[in-house]
Amino acid sequence: MAAVVWLGPSTGRDAHAEGIGSKVSEKVASLTSSSKGALASAVALDKLPPLPFAPDALEPFIDTATMQIHHDKHHQTYITKLQTAISQAPTLKGKSLDDLNKAVGTQDIPSDVTTAVRNNGGGHWNHSFFWKVLTPAESKEADYQVVASDELKKGIEEVWGSLNAFQAKFNEAATAVFGSGWAWLGMDDSGTLVISTTSNQDNPLMKAVVKDAHTPILGLDVWEHAYYLKYQNKRPDYLNSWWHVVNWKQVSHNLELAKASKPPATA
């Protein structure tokens, strides 16, 4: 697979981007005001976290309708179903979302709600994490060269040699996910950056059920609901566009948290 060429935060526009320049200030202002707590850590178990940007802020790379449906409908559904499962298992009350995900596949989750917690607790955590690693393409946070930490750049270069080579390997893994799932960049127990994939709403925190457990610092949703309205069955096109809206500042912060043995930010 050919390497993905990093075009920077201000290139690669398509026809849908017409007039986007007039909205730059508005979108960046919205990002700034809504993400003052962007580097906070844990999301609430029972509440839908707000998007850290306006629903149209990722245009033309991720369309407004997809963002609204994905966040307001799909994510909310995971939260609602998770609350139903917890109400049926009193021993789970008081656990954090991080702890619930780490407990998947263990005896800490009652057998009668195991599947519900795995699917919906995973869905809630994954999407909360996902929103945090996105940012408008015209924002400073989307510029890898400017905002990515030295630690992140070093980690990527040590394993893959360059950003482009890493992106190519990540895209290859994400494209190969059969059906629905996620692609991840994370730090393993040795402190090395790794790429992994999971099925459905599993994530690398679920050590008891996933093949490659690690602390995720970047994640990509490759369920069709994340891209089908704009890209239909062209997942590779979605992957190439997504790189324009990655929040490298947040990814760098997640790596900092991982090195401190802390969970990644979801709120």
Coordinates of N, CA, C and O in Angstrom, one line a residue, residues 44-192:
A44 N -18.1 11.1 32.2 CA -19.2 10.6 33.1 C -19.8 9.3 32.5 O -19.9 9.1 31.3
L45 N -20.2 8.4 33.4 CA -20.7 7.1 33.0 C -22.1 7.2 32.4 O -22.4 6.5 31.5
D46 N -22.9 8.2 32.8 CA -24.3 8.3 32.4 C -24.6 9.5 31.5 O -25.8 9.8 31.3
K47 N -23.6 10.2 31.1 CA -23.9 11.5 30.3 C -23.2 11.5 29.0 O -22.1 11.0 28.9
L48 N -23.9 12.0 28.0 CA -23.3 12.1 26.6 C -22.3 13.3 26.7 O -22.8 14.5 26.9
P49 N -21.1 13.1 26.5 CA -20.1 14.3 26.5 C -20.4 15.1 25.2 O -20.6 14.6 24.1
P50 N -20.3 16.4 25.4 CA -20.5 17.3 24.2 C -19.3 17.2 23.2 O -18.2 16.9 23.6
L51 N -19.6 17.4 22.0 CA -18.5 17.4 21.0 C -17.6 18.6 21.3 O -18.1 19.7 21.7
P52 N -16.3 18.5 21.2 CA -15.4 19.6 21.5 C -15.3 20.6 20.3 O -14.3 21.3 20.2
F53 N -16.2 20.5 19.4 CA -16.3 21.4 18.2 C -17.7 21.4 17.7 O -18.5 20.6 18.1
A54 N -18.0 22.3 16.8 CA -19.3 22.4 16.2 C -19.5 21.2 15.3 O -18.5 20.7 14.7
P55 N -20.7 20.7 15.1 CA -20.9 19.5 14.2 C -20.4 19.7 12.8 O -20.1 18.7 12.1
D56 N -20.4 20.9 12.3 CA -19.9 21.1 10.9 C -18.4 21.4 10.9 O -17.9 21.7 9.8
A57 N -17.7 21.4 12.0 CA -16.4 21.9 12.0 C -15.4 21.0 11.3 O -14.2 21.4 11.1
L58 N -15.7 19.7 11.1 CA -14.8 18.8 10.4 C -15.0 18.7 8.9 O -14.4 17.9 8.2
E59 N -16.0 19.5 8.4 CA -16.2 19.6 6.9 C -14.9 20.1 6.3 O -14.2 20.9 6.8
P60 N -14.6 19.6 5.1 CA -15.3 18.6 4.3 C -14.9 17.2 4.5 O -15.4 16.3 3.8
F61 N -14.1 16.9 5.5 CA -13.5 15.6 5.7 C -14.5 14.7 6.4 O -14.6 13.5 6.0
I62 N -15.2 15.1 7.3 CA -16.3 14.4 8.0 C -17.5 15.3 7.9 O -17.5 16.4 8.4
D63 N -18.6 14.8 7.3 CA -19.8 15.7 7.0 C -20.6 16.0 8.3 O -20.6 15.2 9.2
T64 N -21.3 17.0 8.3 CA -22.2 17.5 9.4 C -23.2 16.5 9.8 O -23.4 16.1 11.0
A65 N -23.9 15.9 8.8 CA -25.0 15.0 9.1 C -24.4 13.7 9.8 O -25.0 13.2 10.8
T66 N -23.3 13.2 9.4 CA -22.7 12.1 10.0 C -22.3 12.4 11.4 O -22.6 11.6 12.3
M67 N -21.7 13.6 11.7 CA -21.3 13.9 13.0 C -22.5 14.0 13.9 O -22.5 13.5 15.1
Q68 N -23.6 14.6 13.5 CA -24.8 14.7 14.3 C -25.4 13.4 14.6 O -25.8 13.1 15.8
I69 N -25.6 12.5 13.6 CA -26.2 11.2 13.9 C -25.2 10.3 14.7 O -25.7 9.7 15.7
H70 N -24.0 10.4 14.4 CA -23.0 9.6 15.1 C -22.9 9.9 16.6 O -23.0 9.0 17.5
H71 N -22.9 11.2 16.9 CA -22.8 11.6 18.3 C -24.1 11.6 19.0 O -24.3 11.0 20.0
D72 N -25.1 12.3 18.4 CA -26.4 12.4 19.1 C -27.2 11.2 19.2 O -27.9 11.0 20.2
K73 N -27.1 10.3 18.2 CA -27.9 9.1 18.2 C -27.1 7.8 18.6 O -27.5 7.2 19.5
H74 N -26.1 7.5 17.8 CA -25.4 6.3 18.1 C -24.7 6.3 19.5 O -24.9 5.3 20.3
H75 N -24.0 7.3 19.8 CA -23.3 7.4 21.1 C -24.3 7.4 22.2 O -24.1 6.7 23.2
Q76 N -25.4 8.2 22.1 CA -26.4 8.2 23.1 C -27.0 6.8 23.4 O -27.3 6.5 24.5
T77 N -27.2 6.1 22.3 CA -27.8 4.8 22.5 C -26.9 3.9 23.3 O -27.4 3.1 24.1
Y78 N -25.6 3.9 23.1 CA -24.7 3.1 23.9 C -24.8 3.5 25.4 O -24.8 2.6 26.3
I79 N -24.9 4.8 25.7 CA -25.0 5.2 27.1 C -26.3 4.7 27.7 O -26.3 4.2 28.8
T80 N -27.4 4.9 27.0 CA -28.7 4.4 27.5 C -28.7 2.9 27.8 O -29.2 2.5 28.8
K81 N -28.2 2.1 26.9 CA -28.2 0.7 27.1 C -27.2 0.3 28.2 O -27.5 -0.7 28.9
L82 N -26.1 1.0 28.3 CA -25.2 0.7 29.4 C -25.9 1.0 30.8 O -25.7 0.2 31.7
Q83 N -26.6 2.1 30.9 CA -27.3 2.4 32.1 C -28.3 1.3 32.5 O -28.5 1.0 33.6
T84 N -29.0 0.8 31.5 CA -30.0 -0.3 31.7 C -29.2 -1.5 32.3 O -29.7 -2.2 33.2
A85 N -28.1 -1.8 31.7 CA -27.3 -3.0 32.2 C -26.8 -2.8 33.6 O -26.9 -3.7 34.4
I86 N -26.3 -1.6 33.9 CA -25.9 -1.3 35.3 C -27.0 -1.4 36.3 O -26.8 -1.8 37.4
S87 N -28.2 -1.0 35.9 CA -29.3 -1.0 36.8 C -29.7 -2.4 37.1 O -30.3 -2.7 38.2
Q88 N -29.3 -3.4 36.3 CA -29.6 -4.8 36.6 C -28.4 -5.5 37.3 O -28.5 -6.7 37.6
A89 N -27.4 -4.8 37.6 CA -26.2 -5.4 38.2 C -25.7 -4.4 39.3 O -24.7 -3.6 39.0
P90 N -26.2 -4.4 40.5 CA -25.9 -3.4 41.5 C -24.4 -3.4 41.8 O -23.9 -2.3 42.2
T91 N -23.7 -4.4 41.6 CA -22.2 -4.5 42.0 C -21.4 -3.6 41.0 O -20.3 -3.2 41.3
L92 N -22.0 -3.2 39.9 CA -21.3 -2.3 39.0 C -21.5 -0.8 39.3 O -20.7 0.0 38.7
K93 N -22.4 -0.5 40.1 CA -22.7 0.9 40.4 C -21.5 1.5 41.2 O -21.0 0.9 42.1
G94 N -21.1 2.6 40.8 CA -19.9 3.3 41.4 C -18.6 3.1 40.6 O -17.6 3.7 40.9
K95 N -18.6 2.1 39.7 CA -17.4 1.9 38.9 C -17.3 3.0 37.8 O -18.3 3.5 37.3
S96 N -16.1 3.4 37.5 CA -15.9 4.3 36.4 C -16.0 3.6 35.1 O -15.9 2.4 35.0
L97 N -16.1 4.4 34.0 CA -16.2 3.9 32.7 C -14.9 3.2 32.3 O -14.9 2.1 31.7
D98 N -13.8 3.7 32.7 CA -12.5 3.1 32.5 C -12.4 1.7 33.2 O -12.0 0.7 32.6
D99 N -12.9 1.7 34.4 CA -12.8 0.4 35.2 C -13.8 -0.6 34.6 O -13.4 -1.8 34.6
L100 N -14.9 -0.2 34.1 CA -15.9 -1.2 33.5 C -15.2 -1.8 32.3 O -15.3 -3.0 32.0
N101 N -14.6 -1.0 31.5 CA -13.9 -1.5 30.3 C -12.8 -2.5 30.6 O -12.6 -3.5 30.0
K102 N -12.0 -2.1 31.6 CA -10.9 -3.0 32.0 C -11.4 -4.3 32.6 O -10.7 -5.3 32.5
A103 N -12.6 -4.3 33.1 CA -13.2 -5.5 33.8 C -13.9 -6.4 32.8 O -14.2 -7.6 33.2
V104 N -14.1 -6.0 31.6 CA -14.7 -6.8 30.6 C -14.0 -8.2 30.4 O -12.8 -8.2 30.3
G105 N -14.7 -9.3 30.5 CA -14.1 -10.6 30.3 C -13.7 -11.2 31.6 O -13.1 -12.3 31.6
T106 N -13.9 -10.5 32.7 CA -13.5 -11.0 34.1 C -14.7 -11.2 34.9 O -15.8 -10.9 34.5
Q107 N -14.5 -11.8 36.0 CA -15.6 -12.1 36.9 C -16.2 -10.9 37.6 O -17.3 -11.0 38.3
D108 N -15.6 -9.8 37.4 CA -16.1 -8.5 38.0 C -17.4 -8.1 37.3 O -18.1 -7.2 37.8
I109 N -17.6 -8.6 36.1 CA -18.9 -8.2 35.4 C -19.8 -9.4 35.5 O -19.5 -10.5 35.0
P110 N -21.0 -9.3 36.1 CA -21.9 -10.4 36.2 C -22.3 -11.0 34.8 O -22.4 -10.3 33.8
S111 N -22.4 -12.3 34.8 CA -22.6 -13.0 33.5 C -23.8 -12.5 32.7 O -23.8 -12.5 31.5
D112 N -24.9 -12.2 33.4 CA -26.1 -11.8 32.7 C -26.0 -10.4 32.0 O -26.9 -10.1 31.2
V113 N -25.0 -9.6 32.3 CA -24.9 -8.3 31.7 C -23.5 -8.2 31.0 O -23.2 -7.1 30.5
T114 N -22.8 -9.3 30.9 CA -21.5 -9.3 30.3 C -21.5 -8.7 28.8 O -20.7 -7.8 28.5
T115 N -22.4 -9.2 28.0 CA -22.4 -8.7 26.6 C -22.8 -7.3 26.5 O -22.3 -6.5 25.7
A116 N -23.8 -6.9 27.3 CA -24.3 -5.5 27.3 C -23.2 -4.5 27.7 O -23.1 -3.5 27.1
V117 N -22.5 -4.9 28.8 CA -21.4 -4.0 29.2 C -20.3 -3.9 28.2 O -19.8 -2.9 28.0
R118 N -20.0 -5.1 27.7 CA -18.9 -5.1 26.7 C -19.2 -4.3 25.5 O -18.4 -3.4 25.0
N119 N -20.4 -4.4 24.9 CA -20.8 -3.7 23.7 C -21.1 -2.2 24.0 O -20.6 -1.3 23.2
N120 N -21.8 -1.9 25.0 CA -22.3 -0.6 25.3 C -21.3 0.2 26.1 O -21.1 1.4 25.9
G121 N -20.6 -0.4 27.1 CA -19.6 0.2 27.8 C -18.4 0.5 26.9 O -17.8 1.6 27.0
G122 N -18.1 -0.4 26.0 CA -17.1 -0.2 25.0 C -17.5 0.9 24.1 O -16.7 1.8 23.7
G123 N -18.7 0.9 23.6 CA -19.2 1.9 22.7 C -19.1 3.3 23.3 O -18.7 4.3 22.6
H124 N -19.5 3.4 24.6 CA -19.4 4.7 25.3 C -18.0 5.2 25.4 O -17.7 6.4 25.1
W125 N -17.1 4.3 25.9 CA -15.7 4.7 26.0 C -15.1 5.1 24.7 O -14.4 6.1 24.6
N126 N -15.3 4.2 23.7 CA -14.6 4.4 22.4 C -15.0 5.7 21.8 O -14.1 6.5 21.3
H127 N -16.3 6.0 21.8 CA -16.7 7.3 21.2 C -16.3 8.5 22.0 O -15.9 9.5 21.4
S128 N -16.3 8.4 23.3 CA -15.8 9.5 24.1 C -14.4 9.8 23.8 O -14.0 11.0 23.7
F129 N -13.6 8.8 23.7 CA -12.2 8.9 23.3 C -12.0 9.5 21.9 O -11.2 10.3 21.6
F130 N -12.9 9.0 21.0 CA -12.8 9.4 19.6 C -13.0 10.9 19.4 O -12.2 11.5 18.6
W131 N -14.0 11.4 20.0 CA -14.3 12.9 19.8 C -13.1 13.7 20.3 O -12.8 14.7 19.7
K132 N -12.4 13.2 21.3 CA -11.3 14.0 21.8 C -10.1 14.1 20.9 O -9.3 15.0 20.9
V133 N -9.9 13.1 20.0 CA -8.8 13.1 19.1 C -9.1 13.6 17.7 O -8.3 13.4 16.8
L134 N -10.2 14.4 17.6 CA -10.6 15.0 16.4 C -10.5 16.6 16.6 O -10.7 17.0 17.7
T135 N -10.3 17.3 15.5 CA -10.2 18.7 15.6 C -10.4 19.3 14.2 O -10.1 18.6 13.2
P136 N -10.9 20.5 14.0 CA -11.0 21.1 12.7 C -9.7 21.1 12.0 O -8.6 21.4 12.6
A137 N -9.7 20.9 10.7 CA -8.5 20.8 9.9 C -7.7 22.1 9.9 O -6.5 22.0 9.8
E138 N -8.4 23.2 10.0 CA -7.7 24.5 10.0 C -7.1 24.9 11.3 O -6.5 26.0 11.5
S139 N -7.4 24.1 12.4 CA -6.9 24.5 13.7 C -5.4 24.1 13.9 O -4.9 23.2 13.2
K140 N -4.7 24.7 14.8 CA -3.3 24.4 15.0 C -3.1 23.0 15.5 O -2.1 22.3 15.2
E141 N -4.1 22.5 16.2 CA -4.0 21.1 16.8 C -3.9 20.0 15.7 O -3.5 18.9 16.0
A142 N -4.3 20.3 14.5 CA -4.3 19.4 13.4 C -2.9 19.4 12.7 O -2.7 18.5 11.8
D143 N -2.0 20.2 13.0 CA -0.7 20.3 12.4 C 0.3 19.5 13.1 O 0.8 19.9 14.2
Y144 N 0.6 18.3 12.6 CA 1.5 17.4 13.3 C 2.9 18.1 13.6 O 3.4 17.9 14.7
Q145 N 3.4 18.7 12.6 CA 4.7 19.3 12.7 C 4.8 20.4 13.8 O 5.8 20.5 14.5
V146 N 3.7 21.1 14.0 CA 3.7 22.2 15.0 C 3.4 21.7 16.4 O 4.1 22.1 17.3
V147 N 2.4 20.8 16.6 CA 1.9 20.5 17.9 C 2.3 19.2 18.5 O 2.2 18.9 19.7
A148 N 2.6 18.2 17.6 CA 3.0 16.9 18.1 C 4.2 17.0 19.0 O 5.2 17.7 18.7
S149 N 4.2 16.3 20.1 CA 5.3 16.4 21.1 C 6.5 15.7 20.5 O 6.4 14.8 19.7
D150 N 7.6 16.0 21.1 CA 8.9 15.3 20.7 C 8.8 13.9 21.0 O 9.3 13.0 20.3
E151 N 8.2 13.5 22.1 CA 8.0 12.1 22.5 C 7.2 11.3 21.5 O 7.5 10.2 21.2
L152 N 6.1 11.9 21.0 CA 5.3 11.3 20.0 C 6.1 11.1 18.7 O 6.1 10.0 18.1
K153 N 6.7 12.2 18.3 CA 7.5 12.1 17.0 C 8.6 11.0 17.1 O 8.8 10.2 16.2
K154 N 9.2 11.0 18.2 CA 10.3 10.1 18.4 C 9.8 8.6 18.4 O 10.4 7.7 17.8
G155 N 8.6 8.4 19.1 CA 8.1 7.1 19.2 C 7.6 6.6 17.8 O 7.9 5.4 17.5
I156 N 7.0 7.5 17.0 CA 6.6 7.1 15.6 C 7.8 6.8 14.8 O 7.9 5.8 14.0
E157 N 8.8 7.6 14.8 CA 10.0 7.5 14.0 C 10.8 6.2 14.4 O 11.4 5.5 13.5
E158 N 10.8 5.9 15.7 CA 11.6 4.7 16.1 C 11.0 3.4 15.6 O 11.7 2.5 15.3
V159 N 9.6 3.4 15.5 CA 9.0 2.2 15.1 C 8.7 2.1 13.6 O 9.0 1.1 12.9
W160 N 8.3 3.2 13.0 CA 7.9 3.2 11.5 C 8.8 4.0 10.6 O 8.7 3.9 9.4
G161 N 9.7 4.8 11.2 CA 10.6 5.6 10.4 C 10.2 7.0 10.1 O 11.0 7.9 10.0
S162 N 8.9 7.2 9.9 CA 8.4 8.5 9.5 C 6.9 8.5 9.7 O 6.2 7.5 9.9
L163 N 6.3 9.7 9.7 CA 4.9 9.9 9.9 C 4.1 9.2 8.7 O 3.1 8.5 8.9
N164 N 4.6 9.4 7.5 CA 4.0 8.8 6.3 C 3.9 7.3 6.4 O 2.9 6.7 6.0
A165 N 5.0 6.7 6.8 CA 5.1 5.3 6.9 C 4.2 4.8 8.0 O 3.5 3.7 7.8
F166 N 4.1 5.5 9.1 CA 3.1 5.1 10.2 C 1.7 5.2 9.6 O 0.9 4.3 9.8
Q167 N 1.4 6.3 9.0 CA 0.0 6.4 8.4 C -0.4 5.3 7.5 O -1.5 4.8 7.5
A168 N 0.6 4.9 6.6 CA 0.3 3.8 5.7 C 0.0 2.5 6.4 O -0.9 1.8 6.0
K169 N 0.8 2.2 7.5 CA 0.6 1.0 8.2 C -0.7 1.1 9.0 O -1.5 0.1 9.1
F170 N -1.1 2.2 9.5 CA -2.3 2.4 10.3 C -3.5 2.2 9.3 O -4.5 1.5 9.6
N171 N -3.4 2.8 8.1 CA -4.5 2.7 7.1 C -4.6 1.2 6.7 O -5.7 0.7 6.5
E172 N -3.5 0.6 6.5 CA -3.5 -0.8 6.1 C -4.3 -1.7 7.2 O -5.1 -2.5 6.8
A173 N -4.0 -1.4 8.4 CA -4.7 -2.2 9.5 C -6.2 -1.8 9.6 O -7.0 -2.7 9.7
A174 N -6.5 -0.5 9.4 CA -7.9 -0.1 9.5 C -8.7 -0.6 8.3 O -9.9 -1.0 8.5
T175 N -8.1 -0.7 7.1 CA -8.8 -1.2 6.0 C -9.1 -2.7 6.1 O -10.1 -3.2 5.6
A176 N -8.2 -3.4 6.8 CA -8.3 -4.8 6.9 C -9.4 -5.3 8.0 O -9.7 -6.5 8.1
V177 N -9.9 -4.3 8.8 CA -10.9 -4.7 9.8 C -12.1 -5.2 9.0 O -12.7 -4.5 8.2
F178 N -12.5 -6.4 9.3 CA -13.6 -7.0 8.6 C -14.9 -6.6 9.4 O -15.1 -6.8 10.6
G179 N -15.9 -6.0 8.6 CA -17.1 -5.6 9.2 C -16.9 -4.3 10.1 O -16.3 -3.4 9.6
S180 N -17.3 -4.4 11.3 CA -17.3 -3.2 12.2 C -16.2 -3.3 13.2 O -15.9 -4.4 13.7
G181 N -15.5 -2.2 13.5 CA -14.5 -2.2 14.5 C -13.7 -0.9 14.6 O -14.2 0.1 14.1
W182 N -12.5 -1.0 15.2 CA -11.7 0.2 15.4 C -10.2 -0.1 15.1 O -9.8 -1.3 15.2
A183 N -9.5 0.9 14.7 CA -8.0 0.8 14.6 C -7.4 1.8 15.7 O -8.0 2.8 16.0
W184 N -6.3 1.3 16.2 CA -5.7 2.0 17.4 C -4.2 2.3 17.2 O -3.5 1.4 16.7
L185 N -3.8 3.4 17.8 CA -2.4 3.6 18.1 C -2.3 3.6 19.6 O -3.0 4.3 20.3
G186 N -1.3 2.9 20.2 CA -1.2 2.9 21.6 C 0.2 2.6 22.1 O 1.1 2.3 21.2
M187 N 0.4 2.6 23.4 CA 1.7 2.3 24.0 C 1.6 1.0 24.7 O 0.7 0.8 25.6
D188 N 2.5 0.0 24.4 CA 2.4 -1.3 25.1 C 3.2 -1.2 26.4 O 3.7 -0.1 26.8
D189 N 3.3 -2.3 27.1 CA 3.9 -2.3 28.5 C 5.4 -2.0 28.4 O 6.0 -1.6 29.4
S190 N 6.0 -2.2 27.3 CA 7.4 -1.9 27.2 C 7.7 -0.4 26.8 O 8.9 0.0 26.7
G191 N 6.6 0.4 26.6 CA 6.8 1.8 26.2 C 6.9 2.0 24.8 O 7.1 3.1 24.3
T192 N 6.6 1.0 24.0 CA 6.7 1.1 22.5 C 5.4 1.4 21.9 O 4.4 0.8 22.3

